[in-house]
PDB file of C-alpha atoms and ligand atoms in Angstrom:
ATOM      1  CA  UNK A 273       4.029  -3.942  -5.462  1.00  0.00           C
ATOM      2  CA  UNK A 274       7.407  -4.989  -3.935  1.00  0.00           C
ATOM      3  CA  UNK A 275       7.328  -8.412  -2.713  1.00  0.00           C
ATOM      4  CA  UNK A 276      10.370 -10.470  -2.382  1.00  0.00           C
ATOM      5  CA  UNK A 277       9.956 -14.341  -2.549  1.00  0.00           C
ATOM      6  CA  UNK A 278      12.549 -16.449  -0.760  1.00  0.00           C
ATOM      7  CA  UNK A 279      12.711 -19.649  -2.939  1.00  0.00           C
ATOM      8  CA  UNK A 280      14.454 -21.505   0.036  1.00  0.00           C
ATOM      9  CA  UNK A 281      11.364 -21.427   2.214  1.00  0.00           C
ATOM     10  CA  UNK A 282      10.120 -24.772   3.403  1.00  0.00           C
ATOM     11  CA  UNK A 283       6.961 -24.855   1.175  1.00  0.00           C
ATOM     12  CA  UNK A 284       9.053 -24.068  -1.929  1.00  0.00           C
ATOM     13  CA  UNK A 285      11.170 -27.103  -1.044  1.00  0.00           C
ATOM     14  CA  UNK A 286       7.981 -29.198  -0.705  1.00  0.00           C
ATOM     15  CA  UNK A 287       6.771 -27.999  -4.046  1.00  0.00           C
ATOM     16  CA  UNK A 288      10.161 -28.879  -5.650  1.00  0.00           C
ATOM     17  CA  UNK A 289      10.010 -32.366  -4.034  1.00  0.00           C
ATOM     18  CA  UNK A 290      13.039 -31.710  -1.827  1.00  0.00           C
ATOM     19  CA  UNK A 291      11.010 -32.261   1.228  1.00  0.00           C
ATOM     20  CA  UNK A 292       8.083 -34.623   1.705  1.00  0.00           C
ATOM     21  CA  UNK A 293       4.506 -33.812   2.668  1.00  0.00           C
ATOM     22  CA  UNK A 294       1.316 -35.592   3.551  1.00  0.00           C
ATOM     23  CA  UNK A 295      -0.657 -34.661   0.520  1.00  0.00           C
ATOM     24  CA  UNK A 296      -4.438 -34.088   0.826  1.00  0.00           C
ATOM     25  CA  UNK A 297      -5.207 -32.598  -2.519  1.00  0.00           C
ATOM     26  CA  UNK A 298      -3.397 -31.427  -5.596  1.00  0.00           C
ATOM     27  CA  UNK A 299      -4.446 -29.299  -8.641  1.00  0.00           C
ATOM     28  CA  UNK A 300      -2.603 -27.647 -11.472  1.00  0.00           C
ATOM     29  CA  UNK A 301      -1.884 -24.545  -9.317  1.00  0.00           C
ATOM     30  CA  UNK A 302      -2.414 -25.566  -5.816  1.00  0.00           C
ATOM     31  CA  UNK A 303      -1.383 -28.181  -3.151  1.00  0.00           C
ATOM     32  CA  UNK A 304      -2.860 -29.066   0.035  1.00  0.00           C
ATOM     33  CA  UNK A 305      -1.070 -31.034   2.799  1.00  0.00           C
ATOM     34  CA  UNK A 306      -1.150 -31.835   6.514  1.00  0.00           C
ATOM     35  CA  UNK A 307       0.386 -29.393   8.827  1.00  0.00           C
ATOM     36  CA  UNK A 308       3.513 -31.068  10.472  1.00  0.00           C
ATOM     37  CA  UNK A 309       2.543 -29.747  13.895  1.00  0.00           C
ATOM     38  CA  UNK A 310      -1.297 -29.897  14.016  1.00  0.00           C
ATOM     39  CA  UNK A 311      -3.096 -27.475  16.291  1.00  0.00           C
ATOM     40  CA  UNK A 312      -6.540 -29.178  15.909  1.00  0.00           C
ATOM     41  CA  UNK A 313      -7.619 -32.730  14.971  1.00  0.00           C
ATOM     42  CA  UNK A 314      -7.768 -31.554  11.315  1.00  0.00           C
ATOM     43  CA  UNK A 315      -5.075 -29.104  10.402  1.00  0.00           C
ATOM     44  CA  UNK A 316      -4.433 -28.718   6.550  1.00  0.00           C
ATOM     45  CA  UNK A 317      -2.374 -26.161   4.824  1.00  0.00           C
ATOM     46  CA  UNK A 318      -3.332 -25.085   1.272  1.00  0.00           C
ATOM     47  CA  UNK A 319      -0.666 -23.240  -0.975  1.00  0.00           C
ATOM     48  CA  UNK A 320      -0.516 -22.068  -4.435  1.00  0.00           C
ATOM     49  CA  UNK A 321       2.261 -23.482  -6.508  1.00  0.00           C
ATOM     50  CA  UNK A 322       3.302 -20.003  -7.713  1.00  0.00           C
ATOM     51  CA  UNK A 323       5.895 -17.832  -5.853  1.00  0.00           C
ATOM     52  CA  UNK A 324       3.583 -15.781  -3.784  1.00  0.00           C
ATOM     53  CA  UNK A 325       4.557 -14.523  -0.300  1.00  0.00           C
ATOM     54  CA  UNK A 326       1.227 -13.725   1.195  1.00  0.00           C
ATOM     55  CA  UNK A 327      -2.477 -13.494   0.613  1.00  0.00           C
ATOM     56  CA  UNK A 328      -2.421  -9.936  -0.591  1.00  0.00           C
ATOM     57  CA  UNK A 329       0.506 -10.670  -2.843  1.00  0.00           C
ATOM     58  CA  UNK A 330      -1.411 -13.508  -4.398  1.00  0.00           C
ATOM     59  CA  UNK A 331      -4.767 -11.695  -4.624  1.00  0.00           C
ATOM     60  CA  UNK A 332      -2.886  -8.701  -6.399  1.00  0.00           C
ATOM     61  CA  UNK A 333      -0.471 -10.542  -8.684  1.00  0.00           C
ATOM     62  CA  UNK A 334      -1.792 -14.087  -9.474  1.00  0.00           C
ATOM     63  CA  UNK A 335      -3.644 -14.898 -12.724  1.00  0.00           C
ATOM     64  CA  UNK A 336      -7.400 -15.494 -12.751  1.00  0.00           C
ATOM     65  CA  UNK A 337      -6.684 -19.105 -13.458  1.00  0.00           C
ATOM     66  CA  UNK A 338      -4.473 -19.374 -10.277  1.00  0.00           C
ATOM     67  CA  UNK A 339      -7.021 -17.579  -8.154  1.00  0.00           C
ATOM     68  CA  UNK A 340      -9.761 -19.675  -9.337  1.00  0.00           C
ATOM     69  CA  UNK A 341      -7.860 -22.918  -8.852  1.00  0.00           C
ATOM     70  CA  UNK A 342      -6.614 -21.970  -5.377  1.00  0.00           C
ATOM     71  CA  UNK A 343     -10.060 -21.021  -4.160  1.00  0.00           C
ATOM     72  CA  UNK A 344     -11.483 -24.239  -5.429  1.00  0.00           C
ATOM     73  CA  UNK A 345      -8.531 -26.138  -3.836  1.00  0.00           C
ATOM     74  CA  UNK A 346      -9.373 -24.646  -0.390  1.00  0.00           C
ATOM     75  CA  UNK A 347     -13.034 -25.775  -0.929  1.00  0.00           C
ATOM     76  CA  UNK A 348     -11.839 -29.291  -1.960  1.00  0.00           C
ATOM     77  CA  UNK A 349      -9.598 -29.520   1.025  1.00  0.00           C
ATOM     78  CA  UNK A 350     -12.560 -28.582   3.208  1.00  0.00           C
ATOM     79  CA  UNK A 351     -14.741 -30.965   1.406  1.00  0.00           C
ATOM     80  CA  UNK A 352     -12.275 -33.889   1.756  1.00  0.00           C
ATOM     81  CA  UNK A 353     -12.206 -33.272   5.671  1.00  0.00           C
ATOM     82  CA  UNK A 354     -15.958 -33.418   5.566  1.00  0.00           C
ATOM     83  CA  UNK A 355     -16.327 -30.574   8.004  1.00  0.00           C
ATOM     84  CA  UNK A 356     -18.260 -28.118   5.979  1.00  0.00           C
ATOM     85  CA  UNK A 357     -21.795 -27.349   7.289  1.00  0.00           C
ATOM     86  CA  UNK A 358     -23.004 -28.337   3.779  1.00  0.00           C
ATOM     87  CA  UNK A 359     -21.614 -31.757   4.208  1.00  0.00           C
ATOM     88  CA  UNK A 360     -22.993 -32.210   7.712  1.00  0.00           C
ATOM     89  CA  UNK A 361     -19.881 -31.165   9.388  1.00  0.00           C
ATOM     90  CA  UNK A 362     -19.399 -28.986  12.460  1.00  0.00           C
ATOM     91  CA  UNK A 363     -17.487 -26.268  10.616  1.00  0.00           C
ATOM     92  CA  UNK A 364     -13.974 -25.141  10.494  1.00  0.00           C
ATOM     93  CA  UNK A 365     -11.756 -21.910  10.421  1.00  0.00           C
ATOM     94  CA  UNK A 366      -9.673 -20.718   7.621  1.00  0.00           C
ATOM     95  CA  UNK A 367      -6.711 -18.465   8.541  1.00  0.00           C
ATOM     96  CA  UNK A 368      -3.824 -16.836   6.627  1.00  0.00           C
ATOM     97  CA  UNK A 369      -1.013 -15.187   8.583  1.00  0.00           C
ATOM     98  CA  UNK A 370       1.110 -12.562   6.925  1.00  0.00           C
ATOM     99  CA  UNK A 371       4.220 -10.707   7.939  1.00  0.00           C
ATOM    100  CA  UNK A 372       5.506  -9.938  11.358  1.00  0.00           C
ATOM    101  CA  UNK A 373       2.203  -8.710  12.896  1.00  0.00           C
ATOM    102  CA  UNK A 374       0.372 -11.628  11.380  1.00  0.00           C
ATOM    103  CA  UNK A 375       3.070 -13.946  12.857  1.00  0.00           C
ATOM    104  CA  UNK A 376       3.796 -15.635   9.543  1.00  0.00           C
ATOM    105  CA  UNK A 377       6.550 -18.263   9.787  1.00  0.00           C
ATOM    106  CA  UNK A 378       6.783 -19.665   6.255  1.00  0.00           C
ATOM    107  CA  UNK A 379       6.892 -16.882   3.682  1.00  0.00           C
ATOM    108  CA  UNK A 380       4.923 -18.592   1.035  1.00  0.00           C
ATOM    109  CA  UNK A 381       1.102 -17.996   1.001  1.00  0.00           C
ATOM    110  CA  UNK A 382      -0.763 -20.670   2.841  1.00  0.00           C
ATOM    111  CA  UNK A 383      -4.246 -20.869   4.376  1.00  0.00           C
ATOM    112  CA  UNK A 384      -4.737 -23.045   7.521  1.00  0.00           C
ATOM    113  CA  UNK A 385      -7.800 -25.219   7.603  1.00  0.00           C
ATOM    114  CA  UNK A 386      -8.536 -25.977  11.323  1.00  0.00           C
ATOM    115  CA  UNK A 387     -11.344 -28.291  12.296  1.00  0.00           C
ATOM    116  CA  UNK A 388     -12.340 -31.213  14.429  1.00  0.00           C
ATOM    117  CA  UNK A 389     -13.013 -29.227  17.614  1.00  0.00           C
ATOM    118  CA  UNK A 390     -14.179 -25.872  18.675  1.00  0.00           C
ATOM    119  CA  UNK A 391     -11.388 -23.630  17.435  1.00  0.00           C
ATOM    120  CA  UNK A 392     -12.013 -21.020  20.079  1.00  0.00           C
ATOM    121  CA  UNK A 393     -11.888 -17.310  19.944  1.00  0.00           C
ATOM    122  CA  UNK A 394     -10.546 -15.512  16.961  1.00  0.00           C
ATOM    123  CA  UNK A 395      -7.626 -14.107  18.756  1.00  0.00           C
ATOM    124  CA  UNK A 396      -6.377 -14.572  22.265  1.00  0.00           C
ATOM    125  CA  UNK A 397      -4.945 -11.129  23.020  1.00  0.00           C
ATOM    126  CA  UNK A 398      -7.130  -7.922  23.168  1.00  0.00           C
ATOM    127  CA  UNK A 399      -6.243  -4.829  20.994  1.00  0.00           C
TER     128      UNK A 399
HETATM  129  P1  AMP B 480       2.491 -19.720   9.699  1.00  0.00           P
HETATM  130  O1  AMP B 480       2.815 -19.300  11.019  1.00  0.00           O
HETATM  131  O2  AMP B 480       1.083 -19.274   9.277  1.00  0.00           O
HETATM  132  O3  AMP B 480       3.490 -19.309   8.688  1.00  0.00           O
HETATM  133  O4  AMP B 480       2.394 -21.234   9.696  1.00  0.00           O
HETATM  134  C1  AMP B 480       3.417 -22.189   9.273  1.00  0.00           C
HETATM  135  C2  AMP B 480       2.910 -23.546   9.404  1.00  0.00           C
HETATM  136  O5  AMP B 480       3.746 -24.461   8.688  1.00  0.00           O
HETATM  137  C3  AMP B 480       2.944 -24.006  10.839  1.00  0.00           C
HETATM  138  O6  AMP B 480       1.700 -24.357  11.374  1.00  0.00           O
HETATM  139  C4  AMP B 480       3.970 -25.274  10.884  1.00  0.00           C
HETATM  140  O7  AMP B 480       3.491 -26.206  11.757  1.00  0.00           O
HETATM  141  C5  AMP B 480       3.816 -25.646   9.442  1.00  0.00           C
HETATM  142  N1  AMP B 480       4.852 -26.355   8.861  1.00  0.00           N
HETATM  143  C6  AMP B 480       6.295 -26.113   8.979  1.00  0.00           C
HETATM  144  N2  AMP B 480       7.038 -26.920   8.266  1.00  0.00           N
HETATM  145  C7  AMP B 480       6.163 -27.788   7.697  1.00  0.00           C
HETATM  146  C8  AMP B 480       6.420 -29.010   6.974  1.00  0.00           C
HETATM  147  N3  AMP B 480       7.630 -29.400   6.493  1.00  0.00           N
HETATM  148  N4  AMP B 480       5.252 -29.673   6.567  1.00  0.00           N
HETATM  149  C9  AMP B 480       4.032 -29.275   6.964  1.00  0.00           C
HETATM  150  N5  AMP B 480       3.768 -28.139   7.684  1.00  0.00           N
HETATM  151  C10 AMP B 480       4.894 -27.489   8.049  1.00  0.00           C
END
């Protein structure tokens, strides 16, 4: 594994308190906050507090405690929005972009939780 983490990325600055965020949920290892440019009525980002670049980096290198905490934090973020089918909601989409083909802008792992409208097709362009 050869992942290089840039600690000057925007989400690292949010975690250090150098930039503000609109916090939705926080745990020992994870933070959920509103996306600054929402693409849906509900648009929440969930990040681990550790220095992980992408989903694959996190899944391969994080501790079991971090992975458990993060997975639960995503669930809590969805629960707080009240959009899960189990809560009577209309559903949501969870997306994690990685690298250039994934069109990742911020090189710190995050999942997007999008909800509040029909989110549309998985991707716009065909293969
Ligand atoms: P991605 O393309 O998956 O890396 O998405 C990065 C997301 O971070 C975009 O949806 C941005 O709107 C969002 N974003 C960028 N800066 C901030 C910020 N300071 N606070 C909250 N969200 C941000």
